[in-house]
């Protein structure tokens, strides 16, 4: 049983560019959450998707957008990249009714130059 | 604003001893609290979840307590081993109408052989 997978593992972009990160949830999970983790900090909640809808959003600007597909996989898009967007981006999957126990993927390390 | 505090200083202990990590929070009424382990460059791994009406929970060598009056959780690892060395994250999910998980910055634990 595959766990949560994310792609790519590493990415280097320049300021102003756009990036798309991808996540496949753990088999059987229907909810995907995205987090940004800066070095030395805890993960910061970006948003959560369930039934292809954004269910909740953290304090992130509209440059951060997402999508969930019918197979529950998800994408995170970031437009107009800033240097401060450099971080580890984590995807977590869960079941909507499972007290939010989350299974995290290995993350995508994004570097903005 | 909502705030979660974990010891920013690393905790160094000798193998076989009990490690105790602290998580304090303010301006928040969590429905439950979770502890995660994170190794460098990896995503967090779920360890334990404790609900607001539970005082204590155990799993193998792990024990979590949750005091909603003190707004504090303690996380204990008994008979610690060098393999327990990692960063431990505290996370809250609330009754406040939202579904987002708020993480602390984590405490780094080093267990010396």
PDB file of N, CA and C in Angstrom, chain B:
ATOM      1  N   UNK B   1      -3.518  36.474  19.296  1.00  0.00           N
ATOM      2  CA  UNK B   1      -3.565  35.484  18.229  1.00  0.00           C
ATOM      3  C   UNK B   1      -3.200  34.107  18.798  1.00  0.00           C
ATOM      4  N   UNK B   2      -3.566  33.077  18.045  1.00  0.00           N
ATOM      5  CA  UNK B   2      -3.282  31.717  18.496  1.00  0.00           C
ATOM      6  C   UNK B   2      -1.777  31.462  18.485  1.00  0.00           C
ATOM      7  N   UNK B   3      -1.318  30.805  19.526  1.00  0.00           N
ATOM      8  CA  UNK B   3       0.119  30.590  19.642  1.00  0.00           C
ATOM      9  C   UNK B   3       0.385  29.225  20.258  1.00  0.00           C
ATOM     10  N   UNK B   4       1.348  28.506  19.692  1.00  0.00           N
ATOM     11  CA  UNK B   4       1.808  27.235  20.245  1.00  0.00           C
ATOM     12  C   UNK B   4       3.286  27.380  20.540  1.00  0.00           C
ATOM     13  N   UNK B   5       3.690  27.000  21.754  1.00  0.00           N
ATOM     14  CA  UNK B   5       5.100  27.110  22.125  1.00  0.00           C
ATOM     15  C   UNK B   5       5.655  25.748  22.496  1.00  0.00           C
ATOM     16  N   UNK B   6       6.749  25.415  21.859  1.00  0.00           N
ATOM     17  CA  UNK B   6       7.518  24.239  22.238  1.00  0.00           C
ATOM     18  C   UNK B   6       8.927  24.704  22.544  1.00  0.00           C
ATOM     19  N   UNK B   7       9.633  23.957  23.392  1.00  0.00           N
ATOM     20  CA  UNK B   7      10.997  24.333  23.736  1.00  0.00           C
ATOM     21  C   UNK B   7      11.836  24.488  22.482  1.00  0.00           C
ATOM     22  N   UNK B   8      12.356  25.694  22.271  1.00  0.00           N
ATOM     23  CA  UNK B   8      13.171  25.903  21.079  1.00  0.00           C
ATOM     24  C   UNK B   8      14.566  25.316  21.241  1.00  0.00           C
ATOM     25  N   UNK B   9      14.990  25.170  22.511  1.00  0.00           N
ATOM     26  CA  UNK B   9      16.302  24.577  22.739  1.00  0.00           C
ATOM     27  C   UNK B   9      16.210  23.065  22.590  1.00  0.00           C
ATOM     28  N   UNK B  10      17.267  22.494  22.066  1.00  0.00           N
ATOM     29  CA  UNK B  10      17.313  21.041  21.908  1.00  0.00           C
ATOM     30  C   UNK B  10      17.385  20.374  23.280  1.00  0.00           C
ATOM     31  N   UNK B  11      16.830  19.181  23.349  1.00  0.00           N
ATOM     32  CA  UNK B  11      16.848  18.395  24.565  1.00  0.00           C
ATOM     33  C   UNK B  11      17.846  17.257  24.398  1.00  0.00           C
ATOM     34  N   UNK B  12      18.844  17.223  25.275  1.00  0.00           N
ATOM     35  CA  UNK B  12      19.859  16.175  25.225  1.00  0.00           C
ATOM     36  C   UNK B  12      19.690  15.270  26.428  1.00  0.00           C
ATOM     37  N   UNK B  13      19.517  13.959  26.179  1.00  0.00           N
ATOM     38  CA  UNK B  13      19.379  13.040  27.296  1.00  0.00           C
ATOM     39  C   UNK B  13      20.186  11.777  27.014  1.00  0.00           C
ATOM     40  N   UNK B  14      20.404  11.028  28.079  1.00  0.00           N
ATOM     41  CA  UNK B  14      21.165   9.788  27.992  1.00  0.00           C
ATOM     42  C   UNK B  14      20.224   8.640  27.651  1.00  0.00           C
ATOM     43  N   UNK B  15      20.724   7.719  26.883  1.00  0.00           N
ATOM     44  CA  UNK B  15      19.959   6.529  26.521  1.00  0.00           C
ATOM     45  C   UNK B  15      19.419   5.850  27.781  1.00  0.00           C
ATOM     46  N   UNK B  16      18.170   5.411  27.701  1.00  0.00           N
ATOM     47  CA  UNK B  16      17.548   4.732  28.830  1.00  0.00           C
ATOM     48  C   UNK B  16      16.726   5.639  29.723  1.00  0.00           C
ATOM     49  N   UNK B  17      17.003   6.954  29.656  1.00  0.00           N
ATOM     50  CA  UNK B  17      16.245   7.911  30.459  1.00  0.00           C
ATOM     51  C   UNK B  17      14.923   8.245  29.785  1.00  0.00           C
ATOM     52  N   UNK B  18      14.061   8.949  30.535  1.00  0.00           N
ATOM     53  CA  UNK B  18      12.790   9.409  29.989  1.00  0.00           C
ATOM     54  C   UNK B  18      12.925  10.836  29.467  1.00  0.00           C
ATOM     55  N   UNK B  19      12.519  11.019  28.214  1.00  0.00           N
ATOM     56  CA  UNK B  19      12.502  12.360  27.620  1.00  0.00           C
ATOM     57  C   UNK B  19      11.121  12.955  27.806  1.00  0.00           C
ATOM     58  N   UNK B  20      11.060  14.201  28.235  1.00  0.00           N
ATOM     59  CA  UNK B  20       9.778  14.893  28.411  1.00  0.00           C
ATOM     60  C   UNK B  20       9.796  16.178  27.613  1.00  0.00           C
ATOM     61  N   UNK B  21       8.863  16.297  26.674  1.00  0.00           N
ATOM     62  CA  UNK B  21       8.754  17.478  25.836  1.00  0.00           C
ATOM     63  C   UNK B  21       7.448  18.203  26.175  1.00  0.00           C
ATOM     64  N   UNK B  22       7.493  19.527  26.075  1.00  0.00           N
ATOM     65  CA  UNK B  22       6.357  20.350  26.494  1.00  0.00           C
ATOM     66  C   UNK B  22       5.767  21.102  25.313  1.00  0.00           C
ATOM     67  N   UNK B  23       4.442  21.223  25.332  1.00  0.00           N
ATOM     68  CA  UNK B  23       3.721  22.006  24.329  1.00  0.00           C
ATOM     69  C   UNK B  23       2.707  22.871  25.074  1.00  0.00           C
ATOM     70  N   UNK B  24       2.871  24.181  24.959  1.00  0.00           N
ATOM     71  CA  UNK B  24       1.938  25.121  25.578  1.00  0.00           C
ATOM     72  C   UNK B  24       1.225  25.915  24.495  1.00  0.00           C
ATOM     73  N   UNK B  25      -0.031  26.260  24.751  1.00  0.00           N
ATOM     74  CA  UNK B  25      -0.762  27.019  23.737  1.00  0.00           C
ATOM     75  C   UNK B  25      -1.609  28.114  24.399  1.00  0.00           C
ATOM     76  N   UNK B  26      -1.893  29.149  23.623  1.00  0.00           N
ATOM     77  CA  UNK B  26      -2.703  30.268  24.108  1.00  0.00           C
ATOM     78  C   UNK B  26      -3.716  30.656  23.045  1.00  0.00           C
ATOM     79  N   UNK B  27      -4.818  31.248  23.514  1.00  0.00           N
ATOM     80  CA  UNK B  27      -5.875  31.754  22.619  1.00  0.00           C
ATOM     81  C   UNK B  27      -6.384  30.685  21.673  1.00  0.00           C
ATOM     82  N   UNK B  28      -6.577  29.497  22.199  1.00  0.00           N
ATOM     83  CA  UNK B  28      -7.016  28.385  21.358  1.00  0.00           C
ATOM     84  C   UNK B  28      -7.777  27.394  22.221  1.00  0.00           C
ATOM     85  N   UNK B  29      -8.775  26.767  21.656  1.00  0.00           N
ATOM     86  CA  UNK B  29      -9.526  25.716  22.349  1.00  0.00           C
ATOM     87  C   UNK B  29      -9.547  24.479  21.466  1.00  0.00           C
ATOM     88  N   UNK B  30      -8.501  23.705  21.497  1.00  0.00           N
ATOM     89  CA  UNK B  30      -8.399  22.569  20.584  1.00  0.00           C
ATOM     90  C   UNK B  30      -9.362  21.451  20.944  1.00  0.00           C
ATOM     91  N   UNK B  31      -9.896  20.809  19.918  1.00  0.00           N
ATOM     92  CA  UNK B  31     -10.697  19.603  20.129  1.00  0.00           C
ATOM     93  C   UNK B  31      -9.773  18.421  20.394  1.00  0.00           C
ATOM     94  N   UNK B  32      -8.604  18.463  19.809  1.00  0.00           N
ATOM     95  CA  UNK B  32      -7.620  17.425  20.074  1.00  0.00           C
ATOM     96  C   UNK B  32      -6.232  17.925  19.731  1.00  0.00           C
ATOM     97  N   UNK B  33      -5.277  17.180  20.221  1.00  0.00           N
ATOM     98  CA  UNK B  33      -3.872  17.546  20.085  1.00  0.00           C
ATOM     99  C   UNK B  33      -3.137  16.323  19.584  1.00  0.00           C
ATOM    100  N   UNK B  34      -2.181  16.575  18.703  1.00  0.00           N
ATOM    101  CA  UNK B  34      -1.421  15.476  18.105  1.00  0.00           C
ATOM    102  C   UNK B  34       0.069  15.709  18.290  1.00  0.00           C
ATOM    103  N   UNK B  35       0.811  14.618  18.344  1.00  0.00           N
ATOM    104  CA  UNK B  35       2.263  14.697  18.334  1.00  0.00           C
ATOM    105  C   UNK B  35       2.782  13.949  17.108  1.00  0.00           C
ATOM    106  N   UNK B  36       3.765  14.588  16.459  1.00  0.00           N
ATOM    107  CA  UNK B  36       4.396  14.025  15.265  1.00  0.00           C
ATOM    108  C   UNK B  36       5.900  13.982  15.482  1.00  0.00           C
ATOM    109  N   UNK B  37       6.522  13.057  14.798  1.00  0.00           N
ATOM    110  CA  UNK B  37       7.982  12.987  14.746  1.00  0.00           C
ATOM    111  C   UNK B  37       8.411  13.396  13.345  1.00  0.00           C
ATOM    112  N   UNK B  38       9.486  14.179  13.255  1.00  0.00           N
ATOM    113  CA  UNK B  38      10.023  14.550  11.951  1.00  0.00           C
ATOM    114  C   UNK B  38      11.534  14.380  11.944  1.00  0.00           C
ATOM    115  N   UNK B  39      12.015  13.620  10.967  1.00  0.00           N
ATOM    116  CA  UNK B  39      13.444  13.463  10.748  1.00  0.00           C
ATOM    117  C   UNK B  39      13.888  14.458   9.683  1.00  0.00           C
ATOM    118  N   UNK B  40      15.170  14.835   9.678  1.00  0.00           N
ATOM    119  CA  UNK B  40      15.644  15.861   8.732  1.00  0.00           C
ATOM    120  C   UNK B  40      15.313  15.519   7.285  1.00  0.00           C
ATOM    121  N   UNK B  41      14.720  16.467   6.558  1.00  0.00           N
ATOM    122  CA  UNK B  41      14.410  16.279   5.153  1.00  0.00           C
ATOM    123  C   UNK B  41      13.229  15.369   4.875  1.00  0.00           C
ATOM    124  N   UNK B  42      12.510  14.986   5.919  1.00  0.00           N
ATOM    125  CA  UNK B  42      11.367  14.077   5.737  1.00  0.00           C
ATOM    126  C   UNK B  42      10.089  14.742   6.213  1.00  0.00           C
ATOM    127  N   UNK B  43       8.959  14.176   5.806  1.00  0.00           N
ATOM    128  CA  UNK B  43       7.682  14.672   6.297  1.00  0.00           C
ATOM    129  C   UNK B  43       7.413  14.173   7.705  1.00  0.00           C
ATOM    130  N   UNK B  44       6.573  14.884   8.464  1.00  0.00           N
ATOM    131  CA  UNK B  44       6.213  14.441   9.817  1.00  0.00           C
ATOM    132  C   UNK B  44       5.511  13.092   9.794  1.00  0.00           C
ATOM    133  N   UNK B  45       5.720  12.334  10.868  1.00  0.00           N
ATOM    134  CA  UNK B  45       5.066  11.032  11.033  1.00  0.00           C
ATOM    135  C   UNK B  45       4.190  11.091  12.275  1.00  0.00           C
ATOM    136  N   UNK B  46       2.924  10.760  12.119  1.00  0.00           N
ATOM    137  CA  UNK B  46       1.963  10.800  13.218  1.00  0.00           C
ATOM    138  C   UNK B  46       2.347   9.786  14.301  1.00  0.00           C
ATOM    139  N   UNK B  47       2.270  10.248  15.576  1.00  0.00           N
ATOM    140  CA  UNK B  47       2.577   9.370  16.712  1.00  0.00           C
ATOM    141  C   UNK B  47       1.346   9.100  17.571  1.00  0.00           C
ATOM    142  N   UNK B  48       0.741  10.168  18.086  1.00  0.00           N
ATOM    143  CA  UNK B  48      -0.367  10.015  19.025  1.00  0.00           C
ATOM    144  C   UNK B  48      -1.342  11.161  18.868  1.00  0.00           C
ATOM    145  N   UNK B  49      -2.616  10.874  19.125  1.00  0.00           N
ATOM    146  CA  UNK B  49      -3.664  11.888  19.164  1.00  0.00           C
ATOM    147  C   UNK B  49      -4.384  11.762  20.499  1.00  0.00           C
ATOM    148  N   UNK B  50      -4.642  12.897  21.146  1.00  0.00           N
ATOM    149  CA  UNK B  50      -5.378  12.901  22.408  1.00  0.00           C
ATOM    150  C   UNK B  50      -6.481  13.938  22.314  1.00  0.00           C
ATOM    151  N   UNK B  51      -7.681  13.566  22.732  1.00  0.00           N
ATOM    152  CA  UNK B  51      -8.834  14.450  22.624  1.00  0.00           C
ATOM    153  C   UNK B  51      -8.972  15.318  23.876  1.00  0.00           C
ATOM    154  N   UNK B  52      -9.752  16.360  23.773  1.00  0.00           N
ATOM    155  CA  UNK B  52      -9.862  17.328  24.868  1.00  0.00           C
ATOM    156  C   UNK B  52     -10.454  16.716  26.130  1.00  0.00           C
ATOM    157  N   UNK B  53     -11.211  15.630  25.997  1.00  0.00           N
ATOM    158  CA  UNK B  53     -11.813  15.002  27.181  1.00  0.00           C
ATOM    159  C   UNK B  53     -10.962  13.846  27.718  1.00  0.00           C
ATOM    160  N   UNK B  54      -9.772  13.690  27.174  1.00  0.00           N
ATOM    161  CA  UNK B  54      -8.849  12.656  27.643  1.00  0.00           C
ATOM    162  C   UNK B  54      -7.700  13.310  28.382  1.00  0.00           C
ATOM    163  N   UNK B  55      -7.270  12.706  29.480  1.00  0.00           N
ATOM    164  CA  UNK B  55      -6.174  13.262  30.267  1.00  0.00           C
ATOM    165  C   UNK B  55      -4.833  12.687  29.852  1.00  0.00           C
ATOM    166  N   UNK B  56      -4.855  11.422  29.459  1.00  0.00           N
ATOM    167  CA  UNK B  56      -3.596  10.733  29.193  1.00  0.00           C
ATOM    168  C   UNK B  56      -3.820   9.661  28.135  1.00  0.00           C
ATOM    169  N   UNK B  57      -2.802   9.437  27.331  1.00  0.00           N
ATOM    170  CA  UNK B  57      -2.859   8.373  26.337  1.00  0.00           C
ATOM    171  C   UNK B  57      -1.468   7.746  26.226  1.00  0.00           C
ATOM    172  N   UNK B  58      -1.440   6.432  26.019  1.00  0.00           N
ATOM    173  CA  UNK B  58      -0.164   5.726  25.924  1.00  0.00           C
ATOM    174  C   UNK B  58      -0.118   4.879  24.659  1.00  0.00           C
ATOM    175  N   UNK B  59       1.107   4.729  24.158  1.00  0.00           N
ATOM    176  CA  UNK B  59       1.335   3.836  23.028  1.00  0.00           C
ATOM    177  C   UNK B  59       2.772   3.354  23.135  1.00  0.00           C
ATOM    178  N   UNK B  60       2.918   2.099  23.509  1.00  0.00           N
ATOM    179  CA  UNK B  60       4.254   1.508  23.677  1.00  0.00           C
ATOM    180  C   UNK B  60       5.080   2.373  24.631  1.00  0.00           C
ATOM    181  N   UNK B  61       6.200   2.926  24.223  1.00  0.00           N
ATOM    182  CA  UNK B  61       7.044   3.728  25.117  1.00  0.00           C
ATOM    183  C   UNK B  61       6.629   5.198  25.171  1.00  0.00           C
ATOM    184  N   UNK B  62       5.561   5.553  24.505  1.00  0.00           N
ATOM    185  CA  UNK B  62       5.134   6.943  24.430  1.00  0.00           C
ATOM    186  C   UNK B  62       3.949   7.192  25.360  1.00  0.00           C
ATOM    187  N   UNK B  63       3.943   8.370  25.975  1.00  0.00           N
ATOM    188  CA  UNK B  63       2.806   8.792  26.793  1.00  0.00           C
ATOM    189  C   UNK B  63       2.556  10.275  26.563  1.00  0.00           C
ATOM    190  N   UNK B  64       1.301  10.632  26.393  1.00  0.00           N
ATOM    191  CA  UNK B  64       0.923  12.030  26.207  1.00  0.00           C
ATOM    192  C   UNK B  64      -0.095  12.400  27.270  1.00  0.00           C
ATOM    193  N   UNK B  65       0.073  13.580  27.852  1.00  0.00           N
ATOM    194  CA  UNK B  65      -0.947  14.124  28.743  1.00  0.00           C
ATOM    195  C   UNK B  65      -1.470  15.422  28.151  1.00  0.00           C
ATOM    196  N   UNK B  66      -2.704  15.764  28.518  1.00  0.00           N
ATOM    197  CA  UNK B  66      -3.365  16.931  27.934  1.00  0.00           C
ATOM    198  C   UNK B  66      -4.145  17.614  29.049  1.00  0.00           C
ATOM    199  N   UNK B  67      -3.720  18.820  29.406  1.00  0.00           N
ATOM    200  CA  UNK B  67      -4.374  19.586  30.472  1.00  0.00           C
ATOM    201  C   UNK B  67      -4.965  20.845  29.842  1.00  0.00           C
ATOM    202  N   UNK B  68      -6.278  20.836  29.625  1.00  0.00           N
ATOM    203  CA  UNK B  68      -6.922  21.968  28.953  1.00  0.00           C
ATOM    204  C   UNK B  68      -7.050  23.178  29.873  1.00  0.00           C
ATOM    205  N   UNK B  69      -6.886  22.966  31.194  1.00  0.00           N
ATOM    206  CA  UNK B  69      -6.899  24.102  32.121  1.00  0.00           C
ATOM    207  C   UNK B  69      -5.579  24.856  32.058  1.00  0.00           C
ATOM    208  N   UNK B  70      -4.494  24.097  32.097  1.00  0.00           N
ATOM    209  CA  UNK B  70      -3.162  24.694  31.967  1.00  0.00           C
ATOM    210  C   UNK B  70      -2.827  25.038  30.527  1.00  0.00           C
ATOM    211  N   UNK B  71      -3.605  24.511  29.595  1.00  0.00           N
ATOM    212  CA  UNK B  71      -3.328  24.684  28.160  1.00  0.00           C
ATOM    213  C   UNK B  71      -1.936  24.137  27.835  1.00  0.00           C
ATOM    214  N   UNK B  72      -1.753  22.884  28.229  1.00  0.00           N
ATOM    215  CA  UNK B  72      -0.440  22.280  28.081  1.00  0.00           C
ATOM    216  C   UNK B  72      -0.565  20.782  27.796  1.00  0.00           C
ATOM    217  N   UNK B  73       0.372  20.299  26.971  1.00  0.00           N
ATOM    218  CA  UNK B  73       0.519  18.870  26.755  1.00  0.00           C
ATOM    219  C   UNK B  73       1.963  18.491  27.033  1.00  0.00           C
ATOM    220  N   UNK B  74       2.142  17.341  27.667  1.00  0.00           N
ATOM    221  CA  UNK B  74       3.474  16.790  27.882  1.00  0.00           C
ATOM    222  C   UNK B  74       3.581  15.490  27.099  1.00  0.00           C
ATOM    223  N   UNK B  75       4.732  15.316  26.474  1.00  0.00           N
ATOM    224  CA  UNK B  75       5.000  14.124  25.657  1.00  0.00           C
ATOM    225  C   UNK B  75       6.215  13.429  26.253  1.00  0.00           C
ATOM    226  N   UNK B  76       6.048  12.164  26.641  1.00  0.00           N
ATOM    227  CA  UNK B  76       7.107  11.413  27.297  1.00  0.00           C
ATOM    228  C   UNK B  76       7.534  10.235  26.427  1.00  0.00           C
ATOM    229  N   UNK B  77       8.839  10.036  26.338  1.00  0.00           N
ATOM    230  CA  UNK B  77       9.389   8.832  25.723  1.00  0.00           C
ATOM    231  C   UNK B  77      10.180   8.121  26.823  1.00  0.00           C
ATOM    232  N   UNK B  78       9.724   6.955  27.230  1.00  0.00           N
ATOM    233  CA  UNK B  78      10.438   6.215  28.272  1.00  0.00           C
ATOM    234  C   UNK B  78      11.484   5.301  27.635  1.00  0.00           C
ATOM    235  N   UNK B  79      12.487   4.951  28.437  1.00  0.00           N
ATOM    236  CA  UNK B  79      13.574   4.070  27.964  1.00  0.00           C
ATOM    237  C   UNK B  79      14.073   4.544  26.602  1.00  0.00           C
ATOM    238  N   UNK B  80      14.445   5.805  26.515  1.00  0.00           N
ATOM    239  CA  UNK B  80      14.792   6.405  25.224  1.00  0.00           C
ATOM    240  C   UNK B  80      15.997   5.708  24.592  1.00  0.00           C
ATOM    241  N   UNK B  81      16.006   5.763  23.272  1.00  0.00           N
ATOM    242  CA  UNK B  81      17.050   5.124  22.470  1.00  0.00           C
ATOM    243  C   UNK B  81      17.616   6.147  21.496  1.00  0.00           C
ATOM    244  N   UNK B  82      18.870   5.963  21.046  1.00  0.00           N
ATOM    245  CA  UNK B  82      19.425   6.894  20.051  1.00  0.00           C
ATOM    246  C   UNK B  82      18.531   7.033  18.823  1.00  0.00           C
ATOM    247  N   UNK B  83      17.798   5.976  18.455  1.00  0.00           N
ATOM    248  CA  UNK B  83      16.899   6.037  17.299  1.00  0.00           C
ATOM    249  C   UNK B  83      15.713   6.971  17.525  1.00  0.00           C
ATOM    250  N   UNK B  84      15.497   7.387  18.770  1.00  0.00           N
ATOM    251  CA  UNK B  84      14.420   8.345  19.058  1.00  0.00           C
ATOM    252  C   UNK B  84      14.838   9.775  18.742  1.00  0.00           C
ATOM    253  N   UNK B  85      16.097   9.988  18.423  1.00  0.00           N
ATOM    254  CA  UNK B  85      16.584  11.330  18.114  1.00  0.00           C
ATOM    255  C   UNK B  85      15.884  11.855  16.872  1.00  0.00           C
ATOM    256  N   UNK B  86      15.213  12.983  17.017  1.00  0.00           N
ATOM    257  CA  UNK B  86      14.427  13.577  15.930  1.00  0.00           C
ATOM    258  C   UNK B  86      13.843  14.883  16.446  1.00  0.00           C
ATOM    259  N   UNK B  87      13.081  15.560  15.596  1.00  0.00           N
ATOM    260  CA  UNK B  87      12.305  16.712  16.037  1.00  0.00           C
ATOM    261  C   UNK B  87      10.874  16.260  16.285  1.00  0.00           C
ATOM    262  N   UNK B  88      10.312  16.690  17.387  1.00  0.00           N
ATOM    263  CA  UNK B  88       8.952  16.308  17.754  1.00  0.00           C
ATOM    264  C   UNK B  88       8.059  17.543  17.701  1.00  0.00           C
ATOM    265  N   UNK B  89       6.984  17.411  16.929  1.00  0.00           N
ATOM    266  CA  UNK B  89       6.064  18.519  16.675  1.00  0.00           C
ATOM    267  C   UNK B  89       4.746  18.281  17.401  1.00  0.00           C
ATOM    268  N   UNK B  90       4.244  19.348  17.991  1.00  0.00           N
ATOM    269  CA  UNK B  90       2.928  19.351  18.606  1.00  0.00           C
ATOM    270  C   UNK B  90       1.974  20.040  17.636  1.00  0.00           C
ATOM    271  N   UNK B  91       0.766  19.530  17.497  1.00  0.00           N
ATOM    272  CA  UNK B  91      -0.200  20.127  16.567  1.00  0.00           C
ATOM    273  C   UNK B  91      -1.579  20.135  17.197  1.00  0.00           C
ATOM    274  N   UNK B  92      -2.301  21.221  16.983  1.00  0.00           N
ATOM    275  CA  UNK B  92      -3.644  21.374  17.534  1.00  0.00           C
ATOM    276  C   UNK B  92      -4.669  21.472  16.425  1.00  0.00           C
ATOM    277  N   UNK B  93      -5.849  20.881  16.682  1.00  0.00           N
ATOM    278  CA  UNK B  93      -7.014  21.062  15.820  1.00  0.00           C
ATOM    279  C   UNK B  93      -8.148  21.548  16.706  1.00  0.00           C
ATOM    280  N   UNK B  94      -8.913  22.564  16.217  1.00  0.00           N
ATOM    281  CA  UNK B  94      -9.758  23.251  17.163  1.00  0.00           C
ATOM    282  C   UNK B  94     -11.239  23.052  17.030  1.00  0.00           C
ATOM    283  N   UNK B  95     -11.926  23.561  18.013  1.00  0.00           N
ATOM    284  CA  UNK B  95     -13.379  23.626  18.018  1.00  0.00           C
ATOM    285  C   UNK B  95     -13.863  24.928  17.423  1.00  0.00           C
ATOM    286  N   UNK B  96     -12.943  25.727  16.892  1.00  0.00           N
ATOM    287  CA  UNK B  96     -13.250  27.110  16.564  1.00  0.00           C
ATOM    288  C   UNK B  96     -13.935  27.261  15.219  1.00  0.00           C
ATOM    289  N   UNK B  97     -14.439  26.171  14.679  1.00  0.00           N
ATOM    290  CA  UNK B  97     -15.168  26.260  13.411  1.00  0.00           C
ATOM    291  C   UNK B  97     -14.304  26.002  12.213  1.00  0.00           C
ATOM    292  N   UNK B  98     -13.018  25.923  12.422  1.00  0.00           N
ATOM    293  CA  UNK B  98     -12.137  25.649  11.293  1.00  0.00           C
ATOM    294  C   UNK B  98     -11.630  24.230  11.360  1.00  0.00           C
ATOM    295  N   UNK B  99     -10.979  23.830  10.326  1.00  0.00           N
ATOM    296  CA  UNK B  99     -10.463  22.470  10.278  1.00  0.00           C
ATOM    297  C   UNK B  99      -8.950  22.456  10.177  1.00  0.00           C
ATOM    298  N   UNK B 100      -8.318  23.626  10.215  1.00  0.00           N
ATOM    299  CA  UNK B 100      -6.893  23.657   9.969  1.00  0.00           C
ATOM    300  C   UNK B 100      -6.124  23.221  11.193  1.00  0.00           C
ATOM    301  N   UNK B 101      -5.031  22.542  10.922  1.00  0.00           N
ATOM    302  CA  UNK B 101      -4.129  22.084  11.961  1.00  0.00           C
ATOM    303  C   UNK B 101      -3.048  23.132  12.163  1.00  0.00           C
ATOM    304  N   UNK B 102      -2.784  23.483  13.436  1.00  0.00           N
ATOM    305  CA  UNK B 102      -1.729  24.443  13.752  1.00  0.00           C
ATOM    306  C   UNK B 102      -0.598  23.703  14.424  1.00  0.00           C
ATOM    307  N   UNK B 103       0.609  23.840  13.869  1.00  0.00           N
ATOM    308  CA  UNK B 103       1.785  23.158  14.386  1.00  0.00           C
ATOM    309  C   UNK B 103       2.652  24.110  15.198  1.00  0.00           C
ATOM    310  N   UNK B 104       3.303  23.547  16.215  1.00  0.00           N
ATOM    311  CA  UNK B 104       4.381  24.257  16.873  1.00  0.00           C
ATOM    312  C   UNK B 104       5.652  24.118  16.057  1.00  0.00           C
ATOM    313  N   UNK B 105       6.704  24.820  16.481  1.00  0.00           N
ATOM    314  CA  UNK B 105       7.963  24.798  15.741  1.00  0.00           C
ATOM    315  C   UNK B 105       8.768  23.537  16.000  1.00  0.00           C
ATOM    316  N   UNK B 106       8.390  22.776  17.033  1.00  0.00           N
ATOM    317  CA  UNK B 106       9.065  21.522  17.307  1.00  0.00           C
ATOM    318  C   UNK B 106      10.207  21.650  18.291  1.00  0.00           C
ATOM    319  N   UNK B 107      10.532  20.539  18.924  1.00  0.00           N
ATOM    320  CA  UNK B 107      11.682  20.435  19.817  1.00  0.00           C
ATOM    321  C   UNK B 107      12.587  19.331  19.297  1.00  0.00           C
ATOM    322  N   UNK B 108      13.864  19.654  19.182  1.00  0.00           N
ATOM    323  CA  UNK B 108      14.834  18.668  18.713  1.00  0.00           C
ATOM    324  C   UNK B 108      15.317  17.839  19.900  1.00  0.00           C
ATOM    325  N   UNK B 109      15.231  16.534  19.781  1.00  0.00           N
ATOM    326  CA  UNK B 109      15.664  15.609  20.831  1.00  0.00           C
ATOM    327  C   UNK B 109      16.897  14.854  20.364  1.00  0.00           C
ATOM    328  N   UNK B 110      17.924  14.846  21.221  1.00  0.00           N
ATOM    329  CA  UNK B 110      19.122  14.046  20.970  1.00  0.00           C
ATOM    330  C   UNK B 110      19.251  13.044  22.111  1.00  0.00           C
ATOM    331  N   UNK B 111      19.330  11.765  21.759  1.00  0.00           N
ATOM    332  CA  UNK B 111      19.520  10.720  22.748  1.00  0.00           C
ATOM    333  C   UNK B 111      20.919  10.148  22.560  1.00  0.00           C
ATOM    334  N   UNK B 112      21.747  10.272  23.591  1.00  0.00           N
ATOM    335  CA  UNK B 112      23.140   9.833  23.503  1.00  0.00           C
ATOM    336  C   UNK B 112      23.282   8.414  24.030  1.00  0.00           C
ATOM    337  N   UNK B 113      24.054   7.616  23.304  1.00  0.00           N
ATOM    338  CA  UNK B 113      24.307   6.230  23.713  1.00  0.00           C
ATOM    339  C   UNK B 113      25.271   6.183  24.895  1.00  0.00           C
TER     340      UNK B 113
END
